[in-house]
Coordinates of C-alpha atoms in Angstrom, one line a residue:
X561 CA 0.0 0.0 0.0
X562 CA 1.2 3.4 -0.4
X563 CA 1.7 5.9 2.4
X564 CA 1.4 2.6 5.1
X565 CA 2.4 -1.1 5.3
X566 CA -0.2 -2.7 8.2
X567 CA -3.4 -4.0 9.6
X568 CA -4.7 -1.1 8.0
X569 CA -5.1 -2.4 4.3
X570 CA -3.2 -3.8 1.8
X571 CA -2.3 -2.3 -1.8
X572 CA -2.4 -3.9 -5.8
X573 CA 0.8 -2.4 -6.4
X574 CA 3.3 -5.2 -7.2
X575 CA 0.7 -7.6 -7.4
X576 CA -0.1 -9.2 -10.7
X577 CA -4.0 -9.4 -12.0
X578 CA -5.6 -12.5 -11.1
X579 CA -6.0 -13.2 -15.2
X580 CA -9.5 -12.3 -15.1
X581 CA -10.8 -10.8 -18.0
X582 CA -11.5 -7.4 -17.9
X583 CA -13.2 -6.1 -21.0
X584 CA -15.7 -9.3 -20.0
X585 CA -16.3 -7.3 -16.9
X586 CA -17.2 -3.8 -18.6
X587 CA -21.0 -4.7 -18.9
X588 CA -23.3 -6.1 -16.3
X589 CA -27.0 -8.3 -16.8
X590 CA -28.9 -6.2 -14.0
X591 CA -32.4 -8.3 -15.2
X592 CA -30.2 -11.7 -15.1
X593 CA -28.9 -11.1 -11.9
X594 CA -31.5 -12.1 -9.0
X595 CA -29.5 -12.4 -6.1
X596 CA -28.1 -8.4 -7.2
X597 CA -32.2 -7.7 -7.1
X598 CA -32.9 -9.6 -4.0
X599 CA -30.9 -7.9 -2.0
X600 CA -31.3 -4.2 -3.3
X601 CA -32.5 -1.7 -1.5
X602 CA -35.7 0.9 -3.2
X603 CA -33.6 2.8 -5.6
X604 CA -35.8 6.1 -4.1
X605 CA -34.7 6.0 -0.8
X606 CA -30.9 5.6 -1.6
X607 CA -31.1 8.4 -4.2
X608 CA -32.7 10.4 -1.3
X609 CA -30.5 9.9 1.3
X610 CA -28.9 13.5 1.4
X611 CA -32.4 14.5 3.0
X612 CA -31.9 12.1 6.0
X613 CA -28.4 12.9 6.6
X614 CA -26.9 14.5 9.9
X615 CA -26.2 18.3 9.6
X616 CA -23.4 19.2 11.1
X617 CA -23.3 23.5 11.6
X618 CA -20.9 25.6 10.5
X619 CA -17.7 26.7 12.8
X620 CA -14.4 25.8 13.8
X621 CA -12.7 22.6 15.9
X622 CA -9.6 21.4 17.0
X623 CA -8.1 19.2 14.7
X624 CA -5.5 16.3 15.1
X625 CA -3.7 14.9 18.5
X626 CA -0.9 15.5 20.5
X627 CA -1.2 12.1 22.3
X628 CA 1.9 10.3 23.4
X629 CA 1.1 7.2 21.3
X630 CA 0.3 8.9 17.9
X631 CA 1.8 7.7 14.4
X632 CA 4.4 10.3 14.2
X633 CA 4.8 9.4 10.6
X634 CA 0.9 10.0 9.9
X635 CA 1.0 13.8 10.4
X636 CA -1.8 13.2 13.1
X637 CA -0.1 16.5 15.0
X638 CA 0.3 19.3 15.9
X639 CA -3.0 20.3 17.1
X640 CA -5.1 22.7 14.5
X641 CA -8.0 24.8 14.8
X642 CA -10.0 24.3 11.6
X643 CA -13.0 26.2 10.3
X644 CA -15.3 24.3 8.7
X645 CA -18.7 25.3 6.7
X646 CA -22.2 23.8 7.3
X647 CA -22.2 20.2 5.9
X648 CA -24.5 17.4 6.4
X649 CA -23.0 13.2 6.7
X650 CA -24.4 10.1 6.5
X651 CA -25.1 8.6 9.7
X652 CA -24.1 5.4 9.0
X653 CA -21.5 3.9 6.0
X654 CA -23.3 2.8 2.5
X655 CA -24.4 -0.4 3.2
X656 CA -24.3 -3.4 0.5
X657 CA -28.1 -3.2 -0.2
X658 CA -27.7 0.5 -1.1
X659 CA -25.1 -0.4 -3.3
X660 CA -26.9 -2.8 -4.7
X661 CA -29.9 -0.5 -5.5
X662 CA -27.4 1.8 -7.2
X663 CA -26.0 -1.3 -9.2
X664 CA -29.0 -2.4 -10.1
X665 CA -30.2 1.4 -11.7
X666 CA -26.9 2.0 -13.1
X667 CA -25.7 -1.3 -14.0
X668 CA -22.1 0.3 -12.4
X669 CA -19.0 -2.4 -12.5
X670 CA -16.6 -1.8 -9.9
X671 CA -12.6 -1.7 -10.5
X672 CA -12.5 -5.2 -8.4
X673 CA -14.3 -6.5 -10.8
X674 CA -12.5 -5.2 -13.9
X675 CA -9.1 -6.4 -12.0
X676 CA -10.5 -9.6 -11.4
X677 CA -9.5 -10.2 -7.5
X678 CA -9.4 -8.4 -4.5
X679 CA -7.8 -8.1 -0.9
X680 CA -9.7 -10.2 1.4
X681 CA -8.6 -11.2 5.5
X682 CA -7.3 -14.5 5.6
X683 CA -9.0 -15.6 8.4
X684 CA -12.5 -15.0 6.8
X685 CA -11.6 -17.6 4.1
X686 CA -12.2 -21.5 3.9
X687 CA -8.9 -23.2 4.4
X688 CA -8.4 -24.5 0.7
X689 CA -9.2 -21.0 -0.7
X690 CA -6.9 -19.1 2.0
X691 CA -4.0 -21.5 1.0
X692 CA -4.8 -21.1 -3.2
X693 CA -4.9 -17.7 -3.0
X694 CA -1.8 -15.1 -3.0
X695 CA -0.4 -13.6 0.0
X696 CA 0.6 -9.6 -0.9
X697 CA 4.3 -8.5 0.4
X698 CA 4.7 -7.4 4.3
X699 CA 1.3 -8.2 4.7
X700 CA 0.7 -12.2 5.1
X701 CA -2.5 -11.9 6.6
X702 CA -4.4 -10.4 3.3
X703 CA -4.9 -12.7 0.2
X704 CA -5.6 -11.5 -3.4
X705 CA -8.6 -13.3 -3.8
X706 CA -9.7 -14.1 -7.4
X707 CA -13.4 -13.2 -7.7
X708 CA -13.6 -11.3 -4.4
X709 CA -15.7 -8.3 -4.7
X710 CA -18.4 -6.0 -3.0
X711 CA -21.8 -8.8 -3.5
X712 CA -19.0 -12.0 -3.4
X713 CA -16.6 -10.4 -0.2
X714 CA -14.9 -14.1 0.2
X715 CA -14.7 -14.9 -3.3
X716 CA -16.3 -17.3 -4.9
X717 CA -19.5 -19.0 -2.9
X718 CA -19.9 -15.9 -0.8
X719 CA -22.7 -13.1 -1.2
X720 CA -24.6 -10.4 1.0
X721 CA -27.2 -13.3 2.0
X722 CA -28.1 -11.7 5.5
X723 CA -25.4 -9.1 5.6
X724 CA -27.3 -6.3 3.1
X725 CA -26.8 -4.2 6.4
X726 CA -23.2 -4.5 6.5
X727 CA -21.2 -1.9 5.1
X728 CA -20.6 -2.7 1.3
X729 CA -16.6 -3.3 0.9
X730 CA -14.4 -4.3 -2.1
X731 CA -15.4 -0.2 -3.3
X732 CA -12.4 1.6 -4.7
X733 CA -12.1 5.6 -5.0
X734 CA -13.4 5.3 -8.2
X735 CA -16.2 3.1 -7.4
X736 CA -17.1 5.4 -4.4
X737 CA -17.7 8.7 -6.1
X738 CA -19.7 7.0 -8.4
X739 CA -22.2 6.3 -6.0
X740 CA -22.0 9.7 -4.6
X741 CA -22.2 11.3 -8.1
X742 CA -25.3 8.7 -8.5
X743 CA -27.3 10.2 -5.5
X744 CA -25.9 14.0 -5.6
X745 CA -23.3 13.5 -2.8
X746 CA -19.7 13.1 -2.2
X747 CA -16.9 12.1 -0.1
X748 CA -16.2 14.1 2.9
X749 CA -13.2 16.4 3.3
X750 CA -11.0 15.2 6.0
X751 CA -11.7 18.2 7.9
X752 CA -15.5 17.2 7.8
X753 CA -14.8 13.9 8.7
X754 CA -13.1 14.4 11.9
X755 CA -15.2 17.0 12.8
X756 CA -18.7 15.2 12.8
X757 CA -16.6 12.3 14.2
X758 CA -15.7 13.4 17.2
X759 CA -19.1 14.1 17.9
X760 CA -19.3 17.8 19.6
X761 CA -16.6 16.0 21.9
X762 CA -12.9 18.7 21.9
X763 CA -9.7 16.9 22.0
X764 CA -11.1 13.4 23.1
X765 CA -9.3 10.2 22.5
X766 CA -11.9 8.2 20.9
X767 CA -15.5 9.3 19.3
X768 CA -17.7 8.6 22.9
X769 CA -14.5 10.2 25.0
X770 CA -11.6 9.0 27.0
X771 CA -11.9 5.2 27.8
X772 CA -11.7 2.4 24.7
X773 CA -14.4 0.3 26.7
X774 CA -16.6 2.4 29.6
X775 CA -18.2 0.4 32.1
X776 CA -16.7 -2.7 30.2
X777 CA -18.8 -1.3 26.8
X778 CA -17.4 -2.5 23.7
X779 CA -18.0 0.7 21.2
X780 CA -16.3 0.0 18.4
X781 CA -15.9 -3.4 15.7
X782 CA -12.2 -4.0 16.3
X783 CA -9.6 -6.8 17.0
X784 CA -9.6 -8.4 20.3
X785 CA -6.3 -10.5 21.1
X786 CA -3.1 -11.1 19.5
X787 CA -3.0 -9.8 16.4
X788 CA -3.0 -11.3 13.5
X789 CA -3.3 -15.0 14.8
X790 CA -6.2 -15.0 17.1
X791 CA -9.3 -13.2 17.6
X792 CA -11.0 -13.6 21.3
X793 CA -14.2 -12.2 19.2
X794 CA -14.9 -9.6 22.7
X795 CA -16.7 -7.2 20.5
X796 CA -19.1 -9.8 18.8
X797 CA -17.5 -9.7 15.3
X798 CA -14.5 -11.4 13.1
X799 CA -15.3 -9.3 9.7
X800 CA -17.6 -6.4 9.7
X801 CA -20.9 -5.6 11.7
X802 CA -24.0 -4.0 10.7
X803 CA -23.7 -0.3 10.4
X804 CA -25.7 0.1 13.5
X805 CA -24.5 -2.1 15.6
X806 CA -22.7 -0.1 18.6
X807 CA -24.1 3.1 20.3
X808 CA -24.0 6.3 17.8
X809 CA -21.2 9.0 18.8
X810 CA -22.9 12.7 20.2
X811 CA -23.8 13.9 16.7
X812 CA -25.1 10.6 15.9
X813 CA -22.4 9.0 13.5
X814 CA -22.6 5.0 14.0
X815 CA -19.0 3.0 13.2
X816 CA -17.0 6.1 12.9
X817 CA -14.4 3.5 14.9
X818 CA -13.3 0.6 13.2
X819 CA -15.6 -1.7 11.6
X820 CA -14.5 -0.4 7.8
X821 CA -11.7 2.2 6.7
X822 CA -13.7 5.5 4.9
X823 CA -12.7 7.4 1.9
X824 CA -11.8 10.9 2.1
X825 CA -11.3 13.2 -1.1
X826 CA -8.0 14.5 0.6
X827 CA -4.9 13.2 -1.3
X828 CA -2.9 11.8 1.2
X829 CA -0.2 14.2 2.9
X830 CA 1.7 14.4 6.6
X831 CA 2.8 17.7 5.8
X832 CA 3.7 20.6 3.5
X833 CA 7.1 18.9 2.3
X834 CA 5.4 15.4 1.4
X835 CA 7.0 13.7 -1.1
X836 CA 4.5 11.3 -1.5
X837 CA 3.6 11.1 -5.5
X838 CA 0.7 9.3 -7.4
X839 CA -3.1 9.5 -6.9
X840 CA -2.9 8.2 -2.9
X841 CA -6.1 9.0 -0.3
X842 CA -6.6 9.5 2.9
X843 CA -8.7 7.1 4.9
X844 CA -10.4 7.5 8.0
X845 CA -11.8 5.7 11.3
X846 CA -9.8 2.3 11.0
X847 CA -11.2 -1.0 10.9
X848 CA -12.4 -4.2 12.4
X849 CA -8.8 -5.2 12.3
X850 CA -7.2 -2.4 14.5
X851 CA -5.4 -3.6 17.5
X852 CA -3.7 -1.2 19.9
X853 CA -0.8 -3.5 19.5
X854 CA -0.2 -2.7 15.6
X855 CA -1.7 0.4 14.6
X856 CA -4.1 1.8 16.6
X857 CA -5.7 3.8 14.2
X858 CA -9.2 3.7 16.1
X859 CA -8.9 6.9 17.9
X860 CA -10.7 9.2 16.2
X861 CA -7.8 11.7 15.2
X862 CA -5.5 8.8 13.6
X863 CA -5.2 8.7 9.8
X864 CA -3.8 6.3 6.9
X865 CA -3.8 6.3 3.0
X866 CA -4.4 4.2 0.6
X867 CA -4.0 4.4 -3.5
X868 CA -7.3 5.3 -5.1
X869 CA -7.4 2.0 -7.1
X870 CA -6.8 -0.1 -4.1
X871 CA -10.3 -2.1 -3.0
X872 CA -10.2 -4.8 0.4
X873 CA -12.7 -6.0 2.6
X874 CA -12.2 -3.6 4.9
X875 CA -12.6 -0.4 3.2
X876 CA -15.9 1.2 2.6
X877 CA -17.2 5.0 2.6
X878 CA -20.2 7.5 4.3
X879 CA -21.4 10.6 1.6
X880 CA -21.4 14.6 2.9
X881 CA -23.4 17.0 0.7
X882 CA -22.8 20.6 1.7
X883 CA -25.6 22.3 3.9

């Protein structure tokens, strides 16, 4: 991945294409497809969600983190007041069945299905397919899974039977503002996104405040245990959870902690002398495989990046649209 090598995702760079062919994937039998229909969402009330998101007012906030166990290298400090304009957010991510209902309309075929494969967690595999399937550099626990992708997010023999509430996953950049385009939204700012993220909250450690668990609460969809070997599954969930499956944060943002990594528009910088070059993004709120012991990129002021091509099972995204 460019920017980071971790938990946090991996990248296709140096990876080959699964041999998939592409062109075969540039056209899409929406009527044919009645699993796609099954599961989709009423095309209205997607297209309408800008009415039902969360307004967030106008004004400034203090932006980043000075906390003693920061990434250094993820320009998380120094400490910034930020103005920000009237905006409203999605309460929760896009789910699968929205994307559905937008596939379904549109027809849309996303870039993991043009490559052919996708990044997908080990762990969440079937034994044969986990050892078939190629493990990317530095990062043994992903495998580039040939037919993974947002309605099949294991591959082959997987769908979104009973998961249409999950975030949808396997979405690149590209894929993303399409969607938004589609219903008259886009991706948040950076500056939006930690803003309605913290939740009215100044300066706190995570998105509720101060303690990772209060009163022995789990808040957030992330790993519990030794990472990467074993999950002790504390929180309820391996892969990803519902989108409203823990308590909402004071402006009444579900998952803005772990569960699935979030576009932002932002390229992807940790300061005014970045050197970083290509078409790299930031991403925001971490994942279901965050572990204090690796990257701890759950509190709500850390940051990573990711190429715009790149698509996992654990990235996904939430629309703004401006107030």
């Amino acid at each position: 991945m460019a920017g980071t090598g971790s938990c946090c995702a991996a990248g296709r760079a140096g990876m080959e294409p699964a041999g998939a062919d592409g062109d075969a994937a540039n056209a899409r039998d929406v009527a044919a497809d009645s699993s796609l229909l099954a599961i989709a969402a009423p095309v209205a009330e997607v297209r309408a969600r800008a009415q039902r998101a969360v307004l967030i007012g106008a004004g400034p906030f203090r932006m980043g983190t000075e906390d003693a166990d920061r990434n250094v290298g993820d320009g998380e400090s120094p400490v910034r007041t930020v103005e920000v304009p009237a905006f409203r957010i999605d309460a929760a991510c896009v789910t699968g069945a929205e994307f559905a209902a937008f596939v379904a309309e549109t027809g849309y075929v996303t870039e993991a299905e043009e490559f052919g494969w996708s990044f997908v967690f080990g762990a969440l595999l079937e034994k044969e397919l986990r050892r078939a399937s190629r493990k990317p550099p530095g990062t043994p626990w992903w495998r580039a899974v040939e037919g993974a992708r947002w309605d099949a997010p294991e591959g082959p023999g997987s769908d979104l039977t009973g998961r249409g509430e999950h975030p949808v996953v396997h979405v690149s950049l590209r894929d993303a503002e399409a969607f938004a385009s589609w219903c008259g939204m886009r991706l948040p700012r950076e500056a939006e996104w930690e803003k309605a993220a913290r939740g009215g909250l100044d300066q706190a450690r995570y998105a509720w405040g101060e303690e990772l668990t209060p009163g022995g609460e789990h808040r957030c969809n992330i790993w519990q245990g030794a990472f990467p070997v074993r999950n002790t599954l504390e929180d309820g969930f391996l892969g990803t959870a519902p989108v409203r499956s823990f308590p909402p944060n004071g402006f009444g943002l579900y998952e803005v902690a772990g569960n699935v990594w979030e576009w932002c528009s932002d390229a992807w910088a940790t300061g005014p002398a970045d050197s970083l070059t290509g078409d790299v993004r930031v991403m925001r709120g971490g994942s279901y495989l965050c572990h204090d012991s690796y990257c701890n990129r759950y509190r709500v002021a850390a940051r990573s990046s990711t190429a715009a091509e790149d698509a996992s099972g654990n990235k996904g995204f939430r629309l703004v649209v401006d107030a």
